[in-house]
Coordinates of C-alpha atoms in Angstrom, one line a residue:
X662 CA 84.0 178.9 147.0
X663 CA 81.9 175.6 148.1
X664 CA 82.6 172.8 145.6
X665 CA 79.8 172.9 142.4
X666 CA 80.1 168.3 143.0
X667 CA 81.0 167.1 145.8
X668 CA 80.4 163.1 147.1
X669 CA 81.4 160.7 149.4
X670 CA 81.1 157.2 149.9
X671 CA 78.8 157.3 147.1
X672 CA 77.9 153.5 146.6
X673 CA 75.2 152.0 144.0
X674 CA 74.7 148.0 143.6
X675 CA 72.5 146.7 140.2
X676 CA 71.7 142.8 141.9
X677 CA 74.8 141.7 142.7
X678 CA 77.5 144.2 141.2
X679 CA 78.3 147.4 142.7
X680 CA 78.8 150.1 140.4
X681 CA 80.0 152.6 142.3
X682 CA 82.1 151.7 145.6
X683 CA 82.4 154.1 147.8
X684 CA 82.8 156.8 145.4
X685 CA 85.0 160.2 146.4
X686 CA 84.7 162.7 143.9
X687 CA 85.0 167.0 144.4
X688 CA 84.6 169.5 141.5
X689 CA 85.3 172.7 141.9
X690 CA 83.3 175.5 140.4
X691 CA 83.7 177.2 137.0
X692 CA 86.0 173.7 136.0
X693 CA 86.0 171.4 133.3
X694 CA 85.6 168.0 135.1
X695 CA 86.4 164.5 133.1
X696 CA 85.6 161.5 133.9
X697 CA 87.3 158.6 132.4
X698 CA 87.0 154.8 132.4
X699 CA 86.3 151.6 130.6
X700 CA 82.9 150.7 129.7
X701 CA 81.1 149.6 132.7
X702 CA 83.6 151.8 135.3
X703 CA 80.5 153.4 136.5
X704 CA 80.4 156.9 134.3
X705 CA 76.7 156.9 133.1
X706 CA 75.6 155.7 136.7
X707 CA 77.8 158.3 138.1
X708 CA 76.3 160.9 136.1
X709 CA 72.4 159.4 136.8
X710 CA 73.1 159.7 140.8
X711 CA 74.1 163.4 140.1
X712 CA 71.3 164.6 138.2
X713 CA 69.1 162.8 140.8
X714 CA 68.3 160.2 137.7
X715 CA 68.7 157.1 140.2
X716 CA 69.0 156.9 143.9
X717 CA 72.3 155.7 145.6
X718 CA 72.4 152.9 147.8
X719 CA 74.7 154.9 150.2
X720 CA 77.1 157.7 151.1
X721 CA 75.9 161.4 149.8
X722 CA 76.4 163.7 146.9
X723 CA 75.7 167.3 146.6
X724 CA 75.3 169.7 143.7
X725 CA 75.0 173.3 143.4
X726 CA 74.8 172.6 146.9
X727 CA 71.7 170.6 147.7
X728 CA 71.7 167.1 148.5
X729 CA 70.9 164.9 145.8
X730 CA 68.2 163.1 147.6
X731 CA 66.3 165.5 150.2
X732 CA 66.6 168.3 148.1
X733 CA 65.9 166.3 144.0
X734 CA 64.0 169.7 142.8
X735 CA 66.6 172.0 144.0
X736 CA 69.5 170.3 141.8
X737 CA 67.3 170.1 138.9
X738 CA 67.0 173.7 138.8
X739 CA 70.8 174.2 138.9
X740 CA 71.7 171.6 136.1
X741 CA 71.5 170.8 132.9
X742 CA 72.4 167.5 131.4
X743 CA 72.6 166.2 127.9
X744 CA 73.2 162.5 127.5
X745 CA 74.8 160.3 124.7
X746 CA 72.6 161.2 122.3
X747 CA 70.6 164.6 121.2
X748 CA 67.2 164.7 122.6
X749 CA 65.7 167.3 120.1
X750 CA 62.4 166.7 118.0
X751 CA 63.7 166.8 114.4
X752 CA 60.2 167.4 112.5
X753 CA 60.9 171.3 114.2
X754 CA 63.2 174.4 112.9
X755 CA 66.3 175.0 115.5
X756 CA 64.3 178.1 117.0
X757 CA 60.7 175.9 117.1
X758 CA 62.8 173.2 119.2
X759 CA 64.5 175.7 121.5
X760 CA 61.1 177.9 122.2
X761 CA 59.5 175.1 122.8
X762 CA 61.9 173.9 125.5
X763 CA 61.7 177.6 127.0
X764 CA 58.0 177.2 127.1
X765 CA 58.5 174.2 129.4
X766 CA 61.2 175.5 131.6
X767 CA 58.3 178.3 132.8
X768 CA 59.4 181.2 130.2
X769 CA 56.5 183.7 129.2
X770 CA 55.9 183.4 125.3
X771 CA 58.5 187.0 124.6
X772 CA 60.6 185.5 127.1
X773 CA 61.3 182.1 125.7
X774 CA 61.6 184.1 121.9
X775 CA 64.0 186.1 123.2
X776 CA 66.1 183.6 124.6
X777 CA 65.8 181.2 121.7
X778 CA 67.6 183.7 119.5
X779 CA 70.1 184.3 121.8
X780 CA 71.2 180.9 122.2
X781 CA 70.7 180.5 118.5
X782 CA 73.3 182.8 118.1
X783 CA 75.5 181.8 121.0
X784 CA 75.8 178.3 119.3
X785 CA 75.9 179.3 115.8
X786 CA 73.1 178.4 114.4
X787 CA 70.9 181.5 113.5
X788 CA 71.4 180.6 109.8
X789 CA 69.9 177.2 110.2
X790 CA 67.4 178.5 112.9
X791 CA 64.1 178.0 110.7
X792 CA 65.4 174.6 109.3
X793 CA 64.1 171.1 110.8
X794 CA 66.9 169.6 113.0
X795 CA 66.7 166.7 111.0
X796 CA 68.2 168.1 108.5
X797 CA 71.1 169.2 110.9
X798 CA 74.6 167.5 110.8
X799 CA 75.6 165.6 114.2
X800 CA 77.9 168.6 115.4
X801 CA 74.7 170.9 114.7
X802 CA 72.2 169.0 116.9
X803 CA 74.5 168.2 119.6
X804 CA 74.8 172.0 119.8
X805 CA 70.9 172.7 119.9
X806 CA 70.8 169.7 122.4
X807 CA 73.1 171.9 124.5
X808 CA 71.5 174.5 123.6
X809 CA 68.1 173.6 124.9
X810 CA 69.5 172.2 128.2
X811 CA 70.7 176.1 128.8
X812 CA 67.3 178.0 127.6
X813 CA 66.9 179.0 131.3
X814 CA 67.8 182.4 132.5
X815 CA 71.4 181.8 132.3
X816 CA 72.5 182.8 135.9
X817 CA 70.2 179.7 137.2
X818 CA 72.0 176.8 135.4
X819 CA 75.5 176.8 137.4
X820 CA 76.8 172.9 136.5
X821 CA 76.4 171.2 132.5
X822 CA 76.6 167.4 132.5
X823 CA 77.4 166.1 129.7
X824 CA 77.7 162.1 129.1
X825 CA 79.7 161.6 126.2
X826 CA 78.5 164.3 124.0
X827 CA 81.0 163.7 121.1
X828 CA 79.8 160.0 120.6
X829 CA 79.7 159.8 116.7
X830 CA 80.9 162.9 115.7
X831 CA 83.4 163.4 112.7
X832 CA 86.3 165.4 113.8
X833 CA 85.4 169.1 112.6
X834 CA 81.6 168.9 114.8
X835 CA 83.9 167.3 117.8
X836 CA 86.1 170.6 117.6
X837 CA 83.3 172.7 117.4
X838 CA 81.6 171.2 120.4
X839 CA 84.7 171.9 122.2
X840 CA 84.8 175.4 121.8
X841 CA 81.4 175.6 123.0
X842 CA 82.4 173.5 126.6
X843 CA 85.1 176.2 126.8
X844 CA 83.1 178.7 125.8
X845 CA 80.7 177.6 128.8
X846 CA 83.4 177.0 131.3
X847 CA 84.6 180.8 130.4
X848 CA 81.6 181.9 131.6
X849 CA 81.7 180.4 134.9
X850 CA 80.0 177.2 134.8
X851 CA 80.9 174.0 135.8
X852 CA 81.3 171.4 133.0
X853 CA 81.2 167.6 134.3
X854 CA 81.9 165.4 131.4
X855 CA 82.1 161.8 130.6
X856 CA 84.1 160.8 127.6
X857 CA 85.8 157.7 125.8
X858 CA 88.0 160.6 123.7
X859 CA 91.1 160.7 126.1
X860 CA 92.4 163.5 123.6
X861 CA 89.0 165.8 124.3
X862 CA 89.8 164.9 128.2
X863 CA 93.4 166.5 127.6
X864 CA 92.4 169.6 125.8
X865 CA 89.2 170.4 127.7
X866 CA 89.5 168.9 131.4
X867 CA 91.4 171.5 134.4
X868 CA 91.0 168.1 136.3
X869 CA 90.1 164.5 135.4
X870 CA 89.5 161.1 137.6
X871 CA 90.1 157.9 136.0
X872 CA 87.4 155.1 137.2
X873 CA 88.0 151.5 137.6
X874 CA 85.0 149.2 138.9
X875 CA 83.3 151.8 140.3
X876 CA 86.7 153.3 142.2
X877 CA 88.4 156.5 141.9
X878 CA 92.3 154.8 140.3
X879 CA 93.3 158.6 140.2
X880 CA 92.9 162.2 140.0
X881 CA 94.7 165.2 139.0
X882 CA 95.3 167.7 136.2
X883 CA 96.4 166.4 132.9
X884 CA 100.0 167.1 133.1
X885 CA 100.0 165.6 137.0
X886 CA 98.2 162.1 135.5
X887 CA 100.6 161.8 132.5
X888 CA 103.6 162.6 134.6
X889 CA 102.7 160.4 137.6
X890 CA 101.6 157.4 135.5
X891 CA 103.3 157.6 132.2
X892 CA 106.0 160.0 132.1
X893 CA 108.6 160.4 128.8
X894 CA 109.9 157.1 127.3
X895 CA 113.0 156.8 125.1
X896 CA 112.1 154.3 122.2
X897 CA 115.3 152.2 120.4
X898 CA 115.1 150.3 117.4
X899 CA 118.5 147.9 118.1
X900 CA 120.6 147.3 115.0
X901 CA 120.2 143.2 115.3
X902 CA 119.3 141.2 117.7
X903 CA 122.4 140.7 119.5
X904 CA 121.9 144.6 120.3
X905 CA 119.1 144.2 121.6
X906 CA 119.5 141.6 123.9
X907 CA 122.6 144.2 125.2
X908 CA 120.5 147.0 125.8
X909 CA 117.3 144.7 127.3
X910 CA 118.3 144.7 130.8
X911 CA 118.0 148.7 130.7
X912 CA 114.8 148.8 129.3
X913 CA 111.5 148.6 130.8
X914 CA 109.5 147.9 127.6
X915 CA 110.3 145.2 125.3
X916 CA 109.1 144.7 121.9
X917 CA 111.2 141.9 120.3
X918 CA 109.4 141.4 117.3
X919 CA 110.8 144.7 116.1
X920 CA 113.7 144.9 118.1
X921 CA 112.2 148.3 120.0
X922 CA 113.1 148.9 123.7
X923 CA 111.8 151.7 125.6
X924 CA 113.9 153.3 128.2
X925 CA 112.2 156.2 130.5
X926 CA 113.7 159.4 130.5
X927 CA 112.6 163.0 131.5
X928 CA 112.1 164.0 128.1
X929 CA 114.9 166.8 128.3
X930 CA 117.6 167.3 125.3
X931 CA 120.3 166.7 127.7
X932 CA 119.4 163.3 129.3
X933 CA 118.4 162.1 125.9
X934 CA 121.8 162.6 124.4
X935 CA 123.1 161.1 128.3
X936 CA 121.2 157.8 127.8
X937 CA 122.3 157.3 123.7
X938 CA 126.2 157.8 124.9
X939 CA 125.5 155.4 128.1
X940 CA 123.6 152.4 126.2
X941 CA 125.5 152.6 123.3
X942 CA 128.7 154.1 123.6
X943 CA 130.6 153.1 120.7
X944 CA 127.0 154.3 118.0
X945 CA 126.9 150.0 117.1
X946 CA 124.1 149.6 118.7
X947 CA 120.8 151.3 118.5
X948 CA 119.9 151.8 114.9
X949 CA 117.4 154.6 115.2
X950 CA 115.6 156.0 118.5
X951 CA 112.1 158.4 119.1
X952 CA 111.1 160.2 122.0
X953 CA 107.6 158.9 123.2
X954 CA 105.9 162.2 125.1
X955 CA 103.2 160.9 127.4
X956 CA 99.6 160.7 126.8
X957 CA 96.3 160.3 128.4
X958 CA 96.4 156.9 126.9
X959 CA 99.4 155.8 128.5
X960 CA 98.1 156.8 131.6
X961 CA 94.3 155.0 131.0
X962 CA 96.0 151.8 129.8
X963 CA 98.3 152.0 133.3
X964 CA 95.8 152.6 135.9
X965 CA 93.1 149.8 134.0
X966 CA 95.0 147.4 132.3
X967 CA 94.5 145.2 136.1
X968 CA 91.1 146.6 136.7
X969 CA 88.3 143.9 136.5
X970 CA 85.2 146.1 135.5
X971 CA 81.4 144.5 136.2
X972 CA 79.2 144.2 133.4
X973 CA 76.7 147.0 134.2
X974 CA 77.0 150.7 133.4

């Protein structure tokens, strides 16, 4: 199948800092797509040039398809996006809210009732559906917000953006917005998603790019990123400091203050127990040791610890 994103060269300048350079991106359809970086990498303006939000300066994009620029009305009508924060009006009930946006999107009266109590359902929220939103948790109105971006008939809205949807939420309404992107993603659609959670990039994402000044650092699945980047890291605590100045020149993280050296390993059983009875043969040395899996923080701190970012999102 033809990719749901797809850009290249994509370029946007704010005065004098470019925010995107030269951007490469692909998504393929029916995927959870991530897309990480430090403030100011270029997510939001990323996510603006895809829902046709703002114009780029250069090279092309394409949704669903269509050309972000030449064809603006044909994306729109293959999208959805809901941004950092909900957009819902809170003096309505859940149902009002989500009629209302039905209404809007060109659905007769029965037709937009119909849907709204589908959805309500869908989302879990046909208990609270004659309640004013403002009286909705976070994780509740971030649902309707999704909610209301998807009152279309359902085959037309092929890609979800969503800009760091989870901004704000305790834990439990984070996990249950997760299960709705998968939920979404199981039905086929395309989920592009901008996030500072690195853990709701690792559950949710098939694929993730990490951004750095407005360039692609690196792409892959997960397990390809932490593996490439990171990798498994054997962490000893030496038993003084004579120890550890022994086992220093094997390590490739250093930690003094608490006498902690990290030595990379593949994480197996077998070359764990090889590296203890190579660096400390005689059992004088290392005091205490942990296996340190990798994570998509390891990887994040890697590939931008050098970056310089500009100042505009």
């Amino acid at each position: 199948m033809p990719p749901a994103i797809e850009t290249a060269g994509l370029t946007k300048t704010y005065g004098s800092v470019r925010v995107l350079d030269a951007l490469d991106l692909r998504v393929e359809t029916g995927t959870v797509f991530a897309l990480l970086g430090p403030n100011g990498a270029g997510k939001t303006t990323t996510v603006r040039v895809l829902t046709t939000l703002t114009a780029p300066d250069a090279g092309q994009a394409r949704v669903a398809g269509h050309d972000v620029v030449a064809e603006r009305r044909a994306v729109r009508r293959a999208i959805s996006l809901t941004g950092q924060y909900a957009a819902v009006d809170e003096t309505l009930t859940g149902a009002e809210n989500l009629r209302l946006t039905a209404r809007l999107s060109g659905l007769s009266r029965g037709a937009a009732a119909r849907r709204a109590d589908e959805l309500l359902e869908r989302f879990r929220l046909t208990e609270a559906r004659d309640r004013q939103a403002k009286t909705y948790s976070g994780g509740m109105r971030r649902r309707l917000d999704l909610a209301a971006g998807l009152v279309r008939d359902p085959g037309t809205t092929r890609i979800v953006f969503l800009d760091e949807p989870t901004t704000g939420l305790d834990p439990r309404s984070r996990n249950e917005l997760w299960d709705v992107v998968r939920e979404l993603a199981g039905h086929g659609t395309t989920v592009f998603l901008t996030t500072q959670y690195l853990e709701e990039a690792d559950r949710l994402a098939h694929r993730i790019a990490v951004l750095g000044a407005g360039r692609t650092l690196a792409e892959g699945t997960p397990e390809e990123l932490k593996n490439r980047y990171a990798g498994h890291r054997l962490d000893l605590v030496a038993r003084d400091r004579d120890a550890y100045l022994r086992l220093s020149p094997h390590a490739t993280v250093h930690t003094p203050a608490t006498l902690t050296l990290g030595v990379p390993t593949d994480g197996t059983a077998a070359h764990v127990r090889a590296l203890l009875d190579a660096l400390d043969p005689d059992h004088a040395d290392i005091e205490r040791f942990a296996l340190h899996s990798a994570t998509l923080d390891d990887v994040f701190l890697h590939l931008t610890s050098t970056t310089k970012e500009p100042s505009h999102v």
